JSON list of C-alpha atoms in Angstrom, two decimals:
[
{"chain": "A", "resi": 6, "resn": "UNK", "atom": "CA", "xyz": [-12.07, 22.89, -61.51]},
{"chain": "A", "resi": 7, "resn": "UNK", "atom": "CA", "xyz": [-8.10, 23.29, -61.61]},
{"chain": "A", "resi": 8, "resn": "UNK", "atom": "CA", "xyz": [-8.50, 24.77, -57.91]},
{"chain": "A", "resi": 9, "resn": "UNK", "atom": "CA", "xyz": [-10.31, 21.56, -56.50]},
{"chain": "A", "resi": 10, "resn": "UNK", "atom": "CA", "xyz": [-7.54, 19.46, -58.45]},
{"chain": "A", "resi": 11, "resn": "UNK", "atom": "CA", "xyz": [-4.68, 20.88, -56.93]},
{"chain": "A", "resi": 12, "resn": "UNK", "atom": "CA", "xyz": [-6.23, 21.06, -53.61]},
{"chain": "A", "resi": 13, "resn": "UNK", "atom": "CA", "xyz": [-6.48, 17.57, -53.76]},
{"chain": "A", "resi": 14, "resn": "UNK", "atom": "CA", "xyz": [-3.13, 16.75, -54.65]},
{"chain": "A", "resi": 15, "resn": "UNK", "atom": "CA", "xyz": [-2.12, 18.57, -51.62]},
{"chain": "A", "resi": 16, "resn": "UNK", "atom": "CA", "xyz": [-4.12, 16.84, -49.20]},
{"chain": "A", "resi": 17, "resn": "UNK", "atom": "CA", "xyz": [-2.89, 13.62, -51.04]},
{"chain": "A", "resi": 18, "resn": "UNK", "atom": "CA", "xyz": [0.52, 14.46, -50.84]},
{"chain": "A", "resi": 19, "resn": "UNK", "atom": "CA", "xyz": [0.32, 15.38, -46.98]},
{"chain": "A", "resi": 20, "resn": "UNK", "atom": "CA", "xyz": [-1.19, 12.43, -46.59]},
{"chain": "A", "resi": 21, "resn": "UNK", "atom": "CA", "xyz": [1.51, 10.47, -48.24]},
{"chain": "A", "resi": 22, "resn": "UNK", "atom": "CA", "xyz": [3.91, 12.76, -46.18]},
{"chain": "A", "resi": 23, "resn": "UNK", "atom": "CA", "xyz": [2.24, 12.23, -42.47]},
{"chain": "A", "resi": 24, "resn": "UNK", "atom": "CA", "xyz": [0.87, 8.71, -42.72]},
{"chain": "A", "resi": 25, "resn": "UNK", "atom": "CA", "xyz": [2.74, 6.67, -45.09]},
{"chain": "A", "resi": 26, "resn": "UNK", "atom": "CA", "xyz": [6.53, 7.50, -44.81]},
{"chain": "A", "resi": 27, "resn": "UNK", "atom": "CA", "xyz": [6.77, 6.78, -41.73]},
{"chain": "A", "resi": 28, "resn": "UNK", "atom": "CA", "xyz": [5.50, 3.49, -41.59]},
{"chain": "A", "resi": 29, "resn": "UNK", "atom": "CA", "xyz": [8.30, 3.37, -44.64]},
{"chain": "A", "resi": 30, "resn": "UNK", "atom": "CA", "xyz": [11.07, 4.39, -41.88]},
{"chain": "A", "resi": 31, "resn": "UNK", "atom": "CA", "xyz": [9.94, 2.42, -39.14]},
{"chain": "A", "resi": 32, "resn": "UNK", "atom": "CA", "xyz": [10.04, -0.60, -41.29]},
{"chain": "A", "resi": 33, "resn": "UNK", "atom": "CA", "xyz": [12.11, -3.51, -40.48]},
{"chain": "A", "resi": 34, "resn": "UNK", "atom": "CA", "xyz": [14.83, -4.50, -42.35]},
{"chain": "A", "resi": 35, "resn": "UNK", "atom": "CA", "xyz": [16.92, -7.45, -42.34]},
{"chain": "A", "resi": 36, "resn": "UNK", "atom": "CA", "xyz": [20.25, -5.41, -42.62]},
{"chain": "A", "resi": 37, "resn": "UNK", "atom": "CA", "xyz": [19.47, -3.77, -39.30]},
{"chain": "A", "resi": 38, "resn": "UNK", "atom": "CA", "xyz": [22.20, -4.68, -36.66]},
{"chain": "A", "resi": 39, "resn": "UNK", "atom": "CA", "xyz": [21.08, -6.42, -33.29]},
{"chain": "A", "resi": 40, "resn": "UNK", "atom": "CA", "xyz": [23.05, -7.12, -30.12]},
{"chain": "A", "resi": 41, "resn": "UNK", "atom": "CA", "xyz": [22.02, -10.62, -30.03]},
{"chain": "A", "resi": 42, "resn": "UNK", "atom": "CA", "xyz": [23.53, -13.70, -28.13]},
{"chain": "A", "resi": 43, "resn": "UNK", "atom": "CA", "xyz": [22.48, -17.31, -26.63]},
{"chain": "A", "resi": 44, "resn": "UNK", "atom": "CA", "xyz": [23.83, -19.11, -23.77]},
{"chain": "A", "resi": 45, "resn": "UNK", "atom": "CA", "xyz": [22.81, -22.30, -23.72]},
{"chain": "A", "resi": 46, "resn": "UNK", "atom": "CA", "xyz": [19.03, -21.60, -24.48]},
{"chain": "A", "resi": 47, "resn": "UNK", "atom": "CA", "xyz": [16.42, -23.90, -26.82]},
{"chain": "A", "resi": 48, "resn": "UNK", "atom": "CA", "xyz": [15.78, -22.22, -30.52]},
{"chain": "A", "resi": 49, "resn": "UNK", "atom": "CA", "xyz": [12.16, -20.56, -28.97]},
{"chain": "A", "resi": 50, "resn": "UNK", "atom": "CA", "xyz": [13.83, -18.20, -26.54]},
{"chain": "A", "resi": 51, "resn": "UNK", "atom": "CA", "xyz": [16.70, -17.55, -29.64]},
{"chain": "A", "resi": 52, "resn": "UNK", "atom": "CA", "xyz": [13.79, -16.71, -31.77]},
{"chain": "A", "resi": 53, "resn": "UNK", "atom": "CA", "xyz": [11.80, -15.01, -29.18]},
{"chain": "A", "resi": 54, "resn": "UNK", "atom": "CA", "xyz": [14.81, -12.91, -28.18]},
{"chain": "A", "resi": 55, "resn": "UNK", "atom": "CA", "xyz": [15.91, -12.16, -31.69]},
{"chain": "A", "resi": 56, "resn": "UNK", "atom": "CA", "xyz": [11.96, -10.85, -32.63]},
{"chain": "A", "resi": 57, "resn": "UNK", "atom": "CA", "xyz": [12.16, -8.61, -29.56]},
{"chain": "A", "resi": 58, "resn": "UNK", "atom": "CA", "xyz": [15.40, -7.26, -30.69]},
{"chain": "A", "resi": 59, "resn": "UNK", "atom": "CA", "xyz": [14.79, -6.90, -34.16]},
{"chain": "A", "resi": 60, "resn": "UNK", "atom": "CA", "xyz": [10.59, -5.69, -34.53]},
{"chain": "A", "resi": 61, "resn": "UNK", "atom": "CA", "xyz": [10.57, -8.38, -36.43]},
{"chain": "A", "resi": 62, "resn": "UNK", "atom": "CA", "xyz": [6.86, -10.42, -35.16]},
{"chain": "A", "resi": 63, "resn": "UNK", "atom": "CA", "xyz": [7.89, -14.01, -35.53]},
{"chain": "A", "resi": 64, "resn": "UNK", "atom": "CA", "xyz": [5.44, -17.06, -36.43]},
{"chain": "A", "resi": 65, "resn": "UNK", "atom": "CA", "xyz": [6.64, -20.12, -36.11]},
{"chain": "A", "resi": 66, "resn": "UNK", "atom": "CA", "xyz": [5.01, -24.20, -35.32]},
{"chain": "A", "resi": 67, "resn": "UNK", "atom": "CA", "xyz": [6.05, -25.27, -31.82]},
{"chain": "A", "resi": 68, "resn": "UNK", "atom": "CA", "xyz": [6.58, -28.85, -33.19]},
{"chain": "A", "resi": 69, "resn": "UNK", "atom": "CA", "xyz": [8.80, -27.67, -35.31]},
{"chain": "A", "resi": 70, "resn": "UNK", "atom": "CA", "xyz": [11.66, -25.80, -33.26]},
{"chain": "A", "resi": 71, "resn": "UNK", "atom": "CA", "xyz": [10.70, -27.43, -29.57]},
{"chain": "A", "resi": 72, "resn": "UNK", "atom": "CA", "xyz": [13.56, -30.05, -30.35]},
{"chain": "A", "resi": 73, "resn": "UNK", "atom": "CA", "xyz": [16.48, -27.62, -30.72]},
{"chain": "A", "resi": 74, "resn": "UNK", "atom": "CA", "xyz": [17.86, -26.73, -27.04]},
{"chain": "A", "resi": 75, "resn": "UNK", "atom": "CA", "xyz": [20.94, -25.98, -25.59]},
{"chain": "A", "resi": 76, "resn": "UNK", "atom": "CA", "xyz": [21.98, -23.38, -28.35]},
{"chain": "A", "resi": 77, "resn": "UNK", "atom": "CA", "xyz": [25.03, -20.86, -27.19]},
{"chain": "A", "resi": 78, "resn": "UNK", "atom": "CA", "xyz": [25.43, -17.86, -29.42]},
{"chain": "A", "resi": 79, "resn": "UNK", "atom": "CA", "xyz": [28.26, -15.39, -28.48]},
{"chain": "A", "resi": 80, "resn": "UNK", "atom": "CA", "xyz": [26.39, -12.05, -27.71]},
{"chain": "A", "resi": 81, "resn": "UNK", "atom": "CA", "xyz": [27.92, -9.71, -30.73]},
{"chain": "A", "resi": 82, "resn": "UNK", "atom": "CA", "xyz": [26.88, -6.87, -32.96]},
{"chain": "A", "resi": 83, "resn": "UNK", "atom": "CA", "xyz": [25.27, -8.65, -36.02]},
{"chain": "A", "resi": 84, "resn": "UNK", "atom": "CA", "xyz": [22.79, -8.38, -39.16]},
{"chain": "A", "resi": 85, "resn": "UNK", "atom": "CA", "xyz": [19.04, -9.95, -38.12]},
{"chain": "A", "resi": 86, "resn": "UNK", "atom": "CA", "xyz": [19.96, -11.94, -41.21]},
{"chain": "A", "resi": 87, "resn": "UNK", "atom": "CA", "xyz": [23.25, -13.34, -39.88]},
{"chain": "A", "resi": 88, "resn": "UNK", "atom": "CA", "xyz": [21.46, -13.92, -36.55]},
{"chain": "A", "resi": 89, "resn": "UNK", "atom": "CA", "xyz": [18.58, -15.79, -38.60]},
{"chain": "A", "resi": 90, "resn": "UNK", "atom": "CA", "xyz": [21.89, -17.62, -40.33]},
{"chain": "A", "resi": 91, "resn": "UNK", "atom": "CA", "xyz": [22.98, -18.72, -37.43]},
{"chain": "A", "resi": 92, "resn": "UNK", "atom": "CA", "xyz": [19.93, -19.79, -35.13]},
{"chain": "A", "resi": 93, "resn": "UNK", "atom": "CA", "xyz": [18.73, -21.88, -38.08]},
{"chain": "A", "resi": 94, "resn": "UNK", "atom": "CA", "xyz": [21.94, -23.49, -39.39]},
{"chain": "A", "resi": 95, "resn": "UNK", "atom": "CA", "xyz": [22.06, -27.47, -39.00]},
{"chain": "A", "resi": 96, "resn": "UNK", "atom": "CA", "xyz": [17.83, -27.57, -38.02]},
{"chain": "A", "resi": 97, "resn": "UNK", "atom": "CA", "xyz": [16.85, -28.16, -41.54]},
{"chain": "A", "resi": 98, "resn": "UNK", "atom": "CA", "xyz": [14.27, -25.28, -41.19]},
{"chain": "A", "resi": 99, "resn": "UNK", "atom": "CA", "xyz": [14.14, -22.06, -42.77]},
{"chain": "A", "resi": 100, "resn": "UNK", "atom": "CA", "xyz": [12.59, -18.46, -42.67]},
{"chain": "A", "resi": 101, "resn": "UNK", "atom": "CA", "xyz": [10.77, -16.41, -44.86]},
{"chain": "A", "resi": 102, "resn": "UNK", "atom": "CA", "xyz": [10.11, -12.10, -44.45]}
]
């Protein structure tokens, strides 16, 4: 009975090994640095842009950012959470991971 516990630790720890760690090291984090930067663009494309960047899958209500245009950003070496910081700031809205 020992035998068929240990065996099935193994298998459970290979499977912890192959399928969940790396979905651990792929994950997305909102320290991780983007090359991001606007010129002149509405808050969609910002948030489009900083998505494709980051890995980050963005939802957001049309309605809700279609109203914010003509955003420049200078293109720099930031945190997605500074870049979230600064898309957002003065639109009243907010994000959420």
């Amino acid at each position: 009975m020992k035998h068929v516990s240990r065996e099935r630790n193994k298998v459970l720890v290979l499977w912890l090994l192959f399928c969940v760690m790396p979905l651990a090291l792929c994950a997305q984090s909102l320290n991780d640095k983007v090359n991001f930067g606007l010129n002149n663009q509405s808050l969609d494309e910002g948030l489009q842009l900083v998505g494709r960047l980051s890995g980050f899958r963005m939802s957001y209500a049309m309605l809700s950012v279609e109203r914010f245009q003509h955003i420049t950003i200078e293109k720099k070496l930031r945190t997605v959470k500074t870049v979230m910081q600064l898309l957002l700031e003065n639109t009243g809205l907010q994000y959420e991971v």
